[in-house]
Amino acid sequence: MMRSATNAGTYRLAVLLALLAAVACPRLAAAEIEFTPLTRAGHRTAISADLFIVYAFAERPKMGTVILKVQVYDKRGNKVTPIAIMGRSGMPSMPGHHDSGDVAFKLSRKKDYLLPVDVVMPGDWEVRLTFIKDGKAFFHGRVNFDV
């Protein structure tokens, strides 16, 4: 009897440690990446030697779902779509709470990358953007806003 109780306790401890590792490790890895603050909405930000972006919200951020739009341009100012963009939204003042997880931007017919951001409470918000080309992340940026 005592032996099975010990095994059950050991099993519970192992499961708990595995869950904690699964939750903590992605956050630790994300914390090591430097996310560059993007310039103001509507202004250019270089993301590589060949590309720059301009971002804007479809409307002023407020409670509910707001759409973040990112446009990617080449050196000549032509709108291009050679990359994938992942976004992760949350509240920096409440790490882990209201975190969206990584979400892929959708590409519109107008060649705009779109990400819905669910703003569930007033306060400071951040969207972390990861730009990917040929399967590799090459730029990390962030957009901060208040509601």
C-alpha atoms as a printed R data frame, in Angstrom:
    type eleno elety resid chain resno       x      y       z
1   ATOM     1    CA   MET     A     1   0.000  0.000   0.000
2   ATOM     2    CA   MET     A     2   2.655  2.465   1.015
3   ATOM     3    CA   ARG     A     3   4.589  1.768  -2.148
4   ATOM     4    CA   SER     A     4   1.681  2.663  -4.526
5   ATOM     5    CA   ALA     A     5   0.978  5.878  -2.608
6   ATOM     6    CA   THR     A     6   4.623  6.828  -3.034
7   ATOM     7    CA   ASN     A     7   4.461  6.021  -6.758
8   ATOM     8    CA   ALA     A     8   1.288  8.104  -7.102
9   ATOM     9    CA   GLY     A     9   2.953 11.003  -5.304
10  ATOM    10    CA   THR     A    10   6.037 10.718  -7.495
11  ATOM    11    CA   TYR     A    11   3.837 10.591 -10.601
12  ATOM    12    CA   ARG     A    12   1.920 13.709  -9.522
13  ATOM    13    CA   LEU     A    13   5.178 15.533  -8.858
14  ATOM    14    CA   ALA     A    14   6.549 14.523 -12.279
15  ATOM    15    CA   VAL     A    15   3.366 15.726 -14.010
16  ATOM    16    CA   LEU     A    16   3.465 19.018 -12.099
17  ATOM    17    CA   LEU     A    17   7.119 19.603 -13.013
18  ATOM    18    CA   ALA     A    18   6.423 18.792 -16.682
19  ATOM    19    CA   LEU     A    19   3.535 21.280 -16.737
20  ATOM    20    CA   LEU     A    20   5.636 23.965 -15.103
21  ATOM    21    CA   ALA     A    21   8.448 23.396 -17.603
22  ATOM    22    CA   ALA     A    22   6.039 23.580 -20.535
23  ATOM    23    CA   VAL     A    23   4.612 26.874 -19.279
24  ATOM    24    CA   ALA     A    24   7.888 28.471 -18.171
25  ATOM    25    CA   CYS     A    25  10.243 27.533 -21.015
26  ATOM    26    CA   PRO     A    26   8.464 29.394 -23.852
27  ATOM    27    CA   ARG     A    27   8.337 32.508 -21.707
28  ATOM    28    CA   LEU     A    28  12.016 32.210 -20.827
29  ATOM    29    CA   ALA     A    29  12.942 31.813 -24.496
30  ATOM    30    CA   ALA     A    30  10.764 34.791 -25.488
31  ATOM    31    CA   ALA     A    31  12.304 36.922 -22.735
32  ATOM    32    CA   GLU     A    32  15.777 36.449 -24.254
33  ATOM    33    CA   ILE     A    33  14.750 37.910 -27.630
34  ATOM    34    CA   GLU     A    34  15.158 41.660 -28.058
35  ATOM    35    CA   PHE     A    35  11.957 43.191 -29.460
36  ATOM    36    CA   THR     A    36  12.736 46.530 -31.099
37  ATOM    37    CA   PRO     A    37  10.158 49.271 -30.427
38  ATOM    38    CA   LEU     A    38   8.593 50.243 -33.763
39  ATOM    39    CA   THR     A    39   8.346 53.883 -34.751
40  ATOM    40    CA   ARG     A    40   4.980 55.621 -34.526
41  ATOM    41    CA   ALA     A    41   2.035 54.310 -36.473
42  ATOM    42    CA   GLY     A    42   2.159 55.445 -40.094
43  ATOM    43    CA   HIS     A    43   5.954 55.839 -40.139
44  ATOM    44    CA   ARG     A    44   8.599 53.649 -41.769
45  ATOM    45    CA   THR     A    45  10.658 51.124 -39.838
46  ATOM    46    CA   ALA     A    46  13.491 49.259 -41.579
47  ATOM    47    CA   ILE     A    47  13.358 45.527 -40.829
48  ATOM    48    CA   SER     A    48  16.213 44.522 -43.147
49  ATOM    49    CA   ALA     A    49  18.505 46.052 -45.757
50  ATOM    50    CA   ASP     A    50  15.819 45.398 -48.401
51  ATOM    51    CA   LEU     A    51  12.530 45.886 -46.549
52  ATOM    52    CA   PHE     A    52  10.687 48.406 -44.428
53  ATOM    53    CA   ILE     A    53   7.268 48.308 -42.804
54  ATOM    54    CA   VAL     A    54   4.523 50.734 -41.910
55  ATOM    55    CA   TYR     A    55   1.959 49.749 -39.300
56  ATOM    56    CA   ALA     A    56  -1.354 51.243 -38.223
57  ATOM    57    CA   PHE     A    57  -4.496 50.249 -36.383
58  ATOM    58    CA   ALA     A    58  -7.706 50.118 -38.445
59  ATOM    59    CA   GLU     A    59  -9.166 52.421 -35.779
60  ATOM    60    CA   ARG     A    60  -8.011 53.890 -32.499
61  ATOM    61    CA   PRO     A    61  -7.434 50.998 -30.045
62  ATOM    62    CA   LYS     A    62 -10.330 50.491 -27.622
63  ATOM    63    CA   MET     A    63 -12.016 47.703 -25.707
64  ATOM    64    CA   GLY     A    64 -12.962 44.821 -27.990
65  ATOM    65    CA   THR     A    65 -11.188 43.618 -31.105
66  ATOM    66    CA   VAL     A    66  -8.864 46.013 -32.892
67  ATOM    67    CA   ILE     A    67  -7.075 45.222 -36.145
68  ATOM    68    CA   LEU     A    68  -3.336 45.823 -36.469
69  ATOM    69    CA   LYS     A    69  -2.316 46.327 -40.106
70  ATOM    70    CA   VAL     A    70   1.288 45.934 -41.274
71  ATOM    71    CA   GLN     A    71   2.416 46.817 -44.779
72  ATOM    72    CA   VAL     A    72   5.764 45.585 -46.104
73  ATOM    73    CA   TYR     A    73   7.664 47.523 -48.791
74  ATOM    74    CA   ASP     A    74  10.844 46.964 -50.779
75  ATOM    75    CA   LYS     A    75  13.585 49.600 -51.249
76  ATOM    76    CA   ARG     A    76  11.702 51.155 -54.164
77  ATOM    77    CA   GLY     A    77   8.534 51.603 -52.136
78  ATOM    78    CA   ASN     A    78   6.589 48.756 -53.757
79  ATOM    79    CA   LYS     A    79   4.265 46.802 -51.481
80  ATOM    80    CA   VAL     A    80   5.554 43.209 -51.261
81  ATOM    81    CA   THR     A    81   4.585 39.998 -49.444
82  ATOM    82    CA   PRO     A    82   7.752 37.872 -49.257
83  ATOM    83    CA   ILE     A    83   7.496 37.089 -45.549
84  ATOM    84    CA   ALA     A    84   5.300 35.697 -42.789
85  ATOM    85    CA   ILE     A    85   4.527 37.664 -39.643
86  ATOM    86    CA   MET     A    86   3.601 36.237 -36.247
87  ATOM    87    CA   GLY     A    87   2.043 38.401 -33.547
88  ATOM    88    CA   ARG     A    88   1.575 37.934 -29.814
89  ATOM    89    CA   SER     A    89  -0.490 40.395 -27.794
90  ATOM    90    CA   GLY     A    90  -0.744 40.892 -24.059
91  ATOM    91    CA   MET     A    91  -0.374 43.307 -21.183
92  ATOM    92    CA   PRO     A    92   3.260 43.943 -20.136
93  ATOM    93    CA   SER     A    93   2.082 44.982 -16.665
94  ATOM    94    CA   MET     A    94   0.407 41.566 -16.237
95  ATOM    95    CA   PRO     A    95   2.778 39.002 -17.814
96  ATOM    96    CA   GLY     A    96   1.005 35.791 -18.756
97  ATOM    97    CA   HIS     A    97  -2.467 37.263 -18.333
98  ATOM    98    CA   HIS     A    98  -4.497 38.023 -21.463
99  ATOM    99    CA   ASP     A    99  -1.650 36.631 -23.588
100 ATOM   100    CA   SER     A   100  -2.859 35.633 -27.062
101 ATOM   101    CA   GLY     A   101  -0.057 33.219 -27.810
102 ATOM   102    CA   ASP     A   102   1.588 33.329 -31.231
103 ATOM   103    CA   VAL     A   103  -0.907 34.125 -33.985
104 ATOM   104    CA   ALA     A   104  -0.142 34.340 -37.705
105 ATOM   105    CA   PHE     A   105  -1.060 37.570 -39.486
106 ATOM   106    CA   LYS     A   106  -3.508 37.049 -42.359
107 ATOM   107    CA   LEU     A   107  -2.697 38.483 -45.776
108 ATOM   108    CA   SER     A   108  -5.478 40.584 -47.325
109 ATOM   109    CA   ARG     A   109  -6.200 41.027 -51.050
110 ATOM   110    CA   LYS     A   110  -4.617 44.478 -50.765
111 ATOM   111    CA   LYS     A   111  -1.336 42.842 -49.621
112 ATOM   112    CA   ASP     A   112  -1.782 44.071 -46.044
113 ATOM   113    CA   TYR     A   113  -0.890 41.798 -43.145
114 ATOM   114    CA   LEU     A   114  -3.747 41.857 -40.593
115 ATOM   115    CA   LEU     A   115  -3.894 40.726 -36.963
116 ATOM   116    CA   PRO     A   116  -6.976 40.950 -34.729
117 ATOM   117    CA   VAL     A   117  -6.017 41.963 -31.179
118 ATOM   118    CA   ASP     A   118  -8.543 41.271 -28.411
119 ATOM   119    CA   VAL     A   119  -8.367 44.093 -25.877
120 ATOM   120    CA   VAL     A   120 -10.202 42.762 -22.831
121 ATOM   121    CA   MET     A   121  -9.453 45.472 -20.285
122 ATOM   122    CA   PRO     A   122  -8.096 49.017 -20.054
123 ATOM   123    CA   GLY     A   123  -4.390 49.471 -19.528
124 ATOM   124    CA   ASP     A   124  -1.081 49.124 -21.319
125 ATOM   125    CA   TRP     A   125  -0.906 46.635 -24.198
126 ATOM   126    CA   GLU     A   126   1.879 45.297 -26.365
127 ATOM   127    CA   VAL     A   127   1.947 43.377 -29.623
128 ATOM   128    CA   ARG     A   128   5.193 41.532 -30.304
129 ATOM   129    CA   LEU     A   129   5.896 40.918 -33.978
130 ATOM   130    CA   THR     A   130   8.205 38.281 -35.418
131 ATOM   131    CA   PHE     A   131   9.100 38.598 -39.098
132 ATOM   132    CA   ILE     A   132   9.984 35.322 -40.821
133 ATOM   133    CA   LYS     A   133  11.591 34.683 -44.212
134 ATOM   134    CA   ASP     A   134  12.603 31.275 -45.550
135 ATOM   135    CA   GLY     A   135  11.569 29.682 -42.247
136 ATOM   136    CA   LYS     A   136  13.854 31.885 -40.112
137 ATOM   137    CA   ALA     A   137  12.979 34.829 -37.890
138 ATOM   138    CA   PHE     A   138  14.996 37.845 -39.000
139 ATOM   139    CA   PHE     A   139  13.421 40.767 -37.096
140 ATOM   140    CA   HIS     A   140  11.511 41.181 -33.845
141 ATOM   141    CA   GLY     A   141   9.538 44.348 -33.151
142 ATOM   142    CA   ARG     A   142   6.931 45.551 -30.713
143 ATOM   143    CA   VAL     A   143   4.029 47.972 -30.745
144 ATOM   144    CA   ASN     A   144   2.880 49.435 -27.425
145 ATOM   145    CA   PHE     A   145  -0.446 51.192 -26.884
146 ATOM   146    CA   ASP     A   146  -2.814 52.189 -24.085
147 ATOM   147    CA   VAL     A   147  -6.558 51.746 -23.826
